[in-house]
């Protein structure tokens, strides 16, 4: 059963320079990041790992939770799924993540193309404000972490201190 939440996952790579992968949808002419919903009792992080693999064939080793969060209209989800939710479900949360993409991307049928772009290029291609806000946050966090050394270690340490603090 489709859970009443959405995930958004931003693929990035650090080399040769910091870039983000935007995916072109096959059903409408728009770019976005990996997106999808939870299934059954999945937690958002579990749904994220599954959606990343389903849409890109990438087994993400480091999924970074972001603070950015949006609420999206429930009516963008198909009626067959919405009919299983409480009748008063009007909006659902969208949780955001970043993941380092070290593997070759092989798209599912949901997308028909992708591009690796700089932050400035990616922000202009995206349709949804929630994608733009999450990209802004991830870009700021990665740039800051890169300036202070081992970005992954520092980022994980900061996330853990925010969660426990």
PDB file of C-alpha atoms in Angstrom:
ATOM      1  CA  UNK A   1       0.000   0.000   0.000  1.00  0.00           C
ATOM      2  CA  UNK A   2       1.248   3.519  -0.842  1.00  0.00           C
ATOM      3  CA  UNK A   3       2.128   5.389   2.364  1.00  0.00           C
ATOM      4  CA  UNK A   4       0.967   9.014   2.668  1.00  0.00           C
ATOM      5  CA  UNK A   5       4.377  10.660   2.229  1.00  0.00           C
ATOM      6  CA  UNK A   6       6.739  11.518  -0.603  1.00  0.00           C
ATOM      7  CA  UNK A   7      10.538  11.448  -0.822  1.00  0.00           C
ATOM      8  CA  UNK A   8      12.900  13.508  -2.925  1.00  0.00           C
ATOM      9  CA  UNK A   9      16.515  12.380  -3.429  1.00  0.00           C
ATOM     10  CA  UNK A  10      19.195  14.493  -5.115  1.00  0.00           C
ATOM     11  CA  UNK A  11      22.029  12.654  -6.887  1.00  0.00           C
ATOM     12  CA  UNK A  12      25.359  14.484  -6.721  1.00  0.00           C
ATOM     13  CA  UNK A  13      28.994  13.872  -7.534  1.00  0.00           C
ATOM     14  CA  UNK A  14      32.065  15.725  -6.362  1.00  0.00           C
ATOM     15  CA  UNK A  15      34.491  14.917  -9.173  1.00  0.00           C
ATOM     16  CA  UNK A  16      35.577  16.343 -11.516  1.00  0.00           C
ATOM     17  CA  UNK A  17      33.549  19.153  -9.897  1.00  0.00           C
ATOM     18  CA  UNK A  18      30.373  19.390  -7.831  1.00  0.00           C
ATOM     19  CA  UNK A  19      27.415  18.475 -10.040  1.00  0.00           C
ATOM     20  CA  UNK A  20      23.812  17.403  -9.603  1.00  0.00           C
ATOM     21  CA  UNK A  21      21.856  14.996 -11.760  1.00  0.00           C
ATOM     22  CA  UNK A  22      18.443  16.153 -12.953  1.00  0.00           C
ATOM     23  CA  UNK A  23      16.113  13.567 -14.447  1.00  0.00           C
ATOM     24  CA  UNK A  24      13.709  14.261 -17.310  1.00  0.00           C
ATOM     25  CA  UNK A  25      10.294  12.678 -16.837  1.00  0.00           C
ATOM     26  CA  UNK A  26       8.970  10.526 -19.642  1.00  0.00           C
ATOM     27  CA  UNK A  27       5.303  11.452 -19.133  1.00  0.00           C
ATOM     28  CA  UNK A  28       5.652  15.266 -19.032  1.00  0.00           C
ATOM     29  CA  UNK A  29       8.321  17.712 -20.138  1.00  0.00           C
ATOM     30  CA  UNK A  30       9.929  18.548 -16.815  1.00  0.00           C
ATOM     31  CA  UNK A  31      13.097  17.919 -14.840  1.00  0.00           C
ATOM     32  CA  UNK A  32      13.198  16.774 -11.251  1.00  0.00           C
ATOM     33  CA  UNK A  33      15.207  14.629  -8.873  1.00  0.00           C
ATOM     34  CA  UNK A  34      14.406  11.068  -7.788  1.00  0.00           C
ATOM     35  CA  UNK A  35      10.940  11.167  -6.249  1.00  0.00           C
ATOM     36  CA  UNK A  36       8.399   8.677  -5.042  1.00  0.00           C
ATOM     37  CA  UNK A  37       6.307   7.449  -2.180  1.00  0.00           C
ATOM     38  CA  UNK A  38       6.710   5.101   0.701  1.00  0.00           C
ATOM     39  CA  UNK A  39       5.249   1.632   0.661  1.00  0.00           C
ATOM     40  CA  UNK A  40       3.498  -0.098   3.549  1.00  0.00           C
ATOM     41  CA  UNK A  41       5.439   0.585   6.779  1.00  0.00           C
ATOM     42  CA  UNK A  42       8.609   1.972   5.164  1.00  0.00           C
ATOM     43  CA  UNK A  43      10.369   4.846   6.841  1.00  0.00           C
ATOM     44  CA  UNK A  44      11.312   7.777   4.559  1.00  0.00           C
ATOM     45  CA  UNK A  45      15.005   6.753   4.474  1.00  0.00           C
ATOM     46  CA  UNK A  46      14.027   3.199   3.445  1.00  0.00           C
ATOM     47  CA  UNK A  47      11.698   4.509   0.731  1.00  0.00           C
ATOM     48  CA  UNK A  48      14.523   6.752  -0.456  1.00  0.00           C
ATOM     49  CA  UNK A  49      16.987   3.888  -0.894  1.00  0.00           C
ATOM     50  CA  UNK A  50      14.351   1.850  -2.748  1.00  0.00           C
ATOM     51  CA  UNK A  51      13.269   4.739  -5.012  1.00  0.00           C
ATOM     52  CA  UNK A  52      16.886   5.593  -5.854  1.00  0.00           C
ATOM     53  CA  UNK A  53      17.484   2.015  -6.949  1.00  0.00           C
ATOM     54  CA  UNK A  54      14.165   1.694  -8.819  1.00  0.00           C
ATOM     55  CA  UNK A  55      14.627   4.933 -10.775  1.00  0.00           C
ATOM     56  CA  UNK A  56      18.413   4.941 -11.362  1.00  0.00           C
ATOM     57  CA  UNK A  57      19.719   1.402 -10.637  1.00  0.00           C
ATOM     58  CA  UNK A  58      22.134   2.995  -8.142  1.00  0.00           C
ATOM     59  CA  UNK A  59      22.672   1.373  -4.750  1.00  0.00           C
ATOM     60  CA  UNK A  60      23.290   4.518  -2.726  1.00  0.00           C
ATOM     61  CA  UNK A  61      25.796   3.986   0.050  1.00  0.00           C
ATOM     62  CA  UNK A  62      25.541   7.414   1.670  1.00  0.00           C
ATOM     63  CA  UNK A  63      22.079   8.931   1.867  1.00  0.00           C
ATOM     64  CA  UNK A  64      22.180  12.316   3.569  1.00  0.00           C
ATOM     65  CA  UNK A  65      18.999  13.578   5.253  1.00  0.00           C
ATOM     66  CA  UNK A  66      18.255  17.243   4.598  1.00  0.00           C
ATOM     67  CA  UNK A  67      16.301  19.681   6.740  1.00  0.00           C
ATOM     68  CA  UNK A  68      14.246  20.936   3.788  1.00  0.00           C
ATOM     69  CA  UNK A  69      10.731  19.626   3.814  1.00  0.00           C
ATOM     70  CA  UNK A  70       7.631  20.478   1.844  1.00  0.00           C
ATOM     71  CA  UNK A  71       4.010  19.502   1.822  1.00  0.00           C
ATOM     72  CA  UNK A  72       2.480  18.604  -1.498  1.00  0.00           C
ATOM     73  CA  UNK A  73      -1.178  18.268  -2.483  1.00  0.00           C
ATOM     74  CA  UNK A  74      -2.382  14.708  -2.011  1.00  0.00           C
ATOM     75  CA  UNK A  75      -4.318  14.945  -5.258  1.00  0.00           C
ATOM     76  CA  UNK A  76      -1.066  14.656  -7.264  1.00  0.00           C
ATOM     77  CA  UNK A  77      -0.992  11.021  -6.119  1.00  0.00           C
ATOM     78  CA  UNK A  78      -3.184   8.620  -8.079  1.00  0.00           C
ATOM     79  CA  UNK A  79      -6.729   8.148  -6.814  1.00  0.00           C
ATOM     80  CA  UNK A  80      -6.244   4.394  -6.364  1.00  0.00           C
ATOM     81  CA  UNK A  81      -3.641   5.159  -3.653  1.00  0.00           C
ATOM     82  CA  UNK A  82      -5.478   8.113  -2.108  1.00  0.00           C
ATOM     83  CA  UNK A  83      -8.617   6.013  -1.684  1.00  0.00           C
ATOM     84  CA  UNK A  84      -6.715   3.882   0.860  1.00  0.00           C
ATOM     85  CA  UNK A  85      -5.819   6.901   3.016  1.00  0.00           C
ATOM     86  CA  UNK A  86      -7.895   8.761   5.548  1.00  0.00           C
ATOM     87  CA  UNK A  87     -10.524  10.897   3.789  1.00  0.00           C
ATOM     88  CA  UNK A  88      -9.077  14.066   5.331  1.00  0.00           C
ATOM     89  CA  UNK A  89      -5.584  13.589   3.803  1.00  0.00           C
ATOM     90  CA  UNK A  90      -5.264  16.824   1.846  1.00  0.00           C
ATOM     91  CA  UNK A  91      -1.492  17.284   1.832  1.00  0.00           C
ATOM     92  CA  UNK A  92       1.375  14.864   2.422  1.00  0.00           C
ATOM     93  CA  UNK A  93       4.933  15.541   3.626  1.00  0.00           C
ATOM     94  CA  UNK A  94       7.866  15.380   1.220  1.00  0.00           C
ATOM     95  CA  UNK A  95      11.143  14.408   2.922  1.00  0.00           C
ATOM     96  CA  UNK A  96      14.394  15.339   1.196  1.00  0.00           C
ATOM     97  CA  UNK A  97      17.777  13.656   0.898  1.00  0.00           C
ATOM     98  CA  UNK A  98      21.008  13.870  -1.050  1.00  0.00           C
ATOM     99  CA  UNK A  99      23.119  10.934  -2.163  1.00  0.00           C
ATOM    100  CA  UNK A 100      26.550  10.629  -3.688  1.00  0.00           C
ATOM    101  CA  UNK A 101      26.190   8.883  -7.022  1.00  0.00           C
ATOM    102  CA  UNK A 102      29.327   6.906  -7.760  1.00  0.00           C
ATOM    103  CA  UNK A 103      27.683   4.446 -10.137  1.00  0.00           C
ATOM    104  CA  UNK A 104      26.459   4.615 -13.680  1.00  0.00           C
ATOM    105  CA  UNK A 105      22.810   5.674 -13.887  1.00  0.00           C
ATOM    106  CA  UNK A 106      20.412   3.374 -15.732  1.00  0.00           C
ATOM    107  CA  UNK A 107      16.969   4.960 -15.832  1.00  0.00           C
ATOM    108  CA  UNK A 108      13.627   3.277 -15.294  1.00  0.00           C
ATOM    109  CA  UNK A 109      10.771   3.975 -17.706  1.00  0.00           C
ATOM    110  CA  UNK A 110       9.664   6.849 -15.456  1.00  0.00           C
ATOM    111  CA  UNK A 111      12.435   8.999 -16.967  1.00  0.00           C
ATOM    112  CA  UNK A 112      13.782   9.281 -20.499  1.00  0.00           C
ATOM    113  CA  UNK A 113      16.917  11.298 -19.900  1.00  0.00           C
ATOM    114  CA  UNK A 114      19.234  12.876 -17.346  1.00  0.00           C
ATOM    115  CA  UNK A 115      21.937  15.514 -17.206  1.00  0.00           C
ATOM    116  CA  UNK A 116      24.774  16.249 -14.805  1.00  0.00           C
ATOM    117  CA  UNK A 117      24.720  19.994 -14.161  1.00  0.00           C
ATOM    118  CA  UNK A 118      26.292  22.622 -11.952  1.00  0.00           C
ATOM    119  CA  UNK A 119      24.127  24.154  -9.240  1.00  0.00           C
ATOM    120  CA  UNK A 120      23.378  27.231 -11.375  1.00  0.00           C
ATOM    121  CA  UNK A 121      22.393  25.095 -14.367  1.00  0.00           C
ATOM    122  CA  UNK A 122      20.305  22.640 -12.322  1.00  0.00           C
ATOM    123  CA  UNK A 123      18.332  25.291 -10.457  1.00  0.00           C
ATOM    124  CA  UNK A 124      17.075  26.736 -13.750  1.00  0.00           C
ATOM    125  CA  UNK A 125      15.942  23.333 -15.102  1.00  0.00           C
ATOM    126  CA  UNK A 126      13.861  22.294 -12.108  1.00  0.00           C
ATOM    127  CA  UNK A 127      10.090  22.759 -12.117  1.00  0.00           C
ATOM    128  CA  UNK A 128       9.108  22.311  -8.473  1.00  0.00           C
ATOM    129  CA  UNK A 129      10.001  24.783  -5.720  1.00  0.00           C
ATOM    130  CA  UNK A 130      10.585  21.927  -3.267  1.00  0.00           C
ATOM    131  CA  UNK A 131      13.291  20.558  -5.603  1.00  0.00           C
ATOM    132  CA  UNK A 132      14.915  24.006  -5.807  1.00  0.00           C
ATOM    133  CA  UNK A 133      14.860  24.506  -2.027  1.00  0.00           C
ATOM    134  CA  UNK A 134      16.331  21.064  -1.336  1.00  0.00           C
ATOM    135  CA  UNK A 135      19.026  21.637  -3.972  1.00  0.00           C
ATOM    136  CA  UNK A 136      19.902  24.982  -2.387  1.00  0.00           C
ATOM    137  CA  UNK A 137      20.291  23.350   1.030  1.00  0.00           C
ATOM    138  CA  UNK A 138      22.362  20.425  -0.254  1.00  0.00           C
ATOM    139  CA  UNK A 139      24.609  22.720  -2.277  1.00  0.00           C
ATOM    140  CA  UNK A 140      25.256  24.959   0.757  1.00  0.00           C
ATOM    141  CA  UNK A 141      25.972  21.976   3.009  1.00  0.00           C
ATOM    142  CA  UNK A 142      28.321  20.319   0.523  1.00  0.00           C
ATOM    143  CA  UNK A 143      30.230  23.525  -0.210  1.00  0.00           C
ATOM    144  CA  UNK A 144      30.635  24.241   3.500  1.00  0.00           C
ATOM    145  CA  UNK A 145      31.710  20.668   4.260  1.00  0.00           C
ATOM    146  CA  UNK A 146      34.217  20.671   1.387  1.00  0.00           C
ATOM    147  CA  UNK A 147      35.797  23.837   2.749  1.00  0.00           C
ATOM    148  CA  UNK A 148      36.417  22.302   6.165  1.00  0.00           C
ATOM    149  CA  UNK A 149      38.000  19.033   5.049  1.00  0.00           C
ATOM    150  CA  UNK A 150      36.480  15.585   4.832  1.00  0.00           C
ATOM    151  CA  UNK A 151      32.976  16.607   3.812  1.00  0.00           C
ATOM    152  CA  UNK A 152      31.253  13.269   4.457  1.00  0.00           C
ATOM    153  CA  UNK A 153      32.679  12.801   7.947  1.00  0.00           C
ATOM    154  CA  UNK A 154      31.914  16.396   8.912  1.00  0.00           C
ATOM    155  CA  UNK A 155      28.431  16.290   7.421  1.00  0.00           C
ATOM    156  CA  UNK A 156      27.513  13.064   9.220  1.00  0.00           C
ATOM    157  CA  UNK A 157      28.961  14.403  12.482  1.00  0.00           C
ATOM    158  CA  UNK A 158      26.891  17.607  12.135  1.00  0.00           C
ATOM    159  CA  UNK A 159      23.702  15.675  11.371  1.00  0.00           C
ATOM    160  CA  UNK A 160      24.237  13.414  14.391  1.00  0.00           C
ATOM    161  CA  UNK A 161      24.823  16.414  16.679  1.00  0.00           C
ATOM    162  CA  UNK A 162      21.677  18.149  15.343  1.00  0.00           C
ATOM    163  CA  UNK A 163      19.600  15.012  15.946  1.00  0.00           C
ATOM    164  CA  UNK A 164      20.978  14.365  19.437  1.00  0.00           C
ATOM    165  CA  UNK A 165      21.279  18.021  20.454  1.00  0.00           C
TER     166      UNK A 165
END
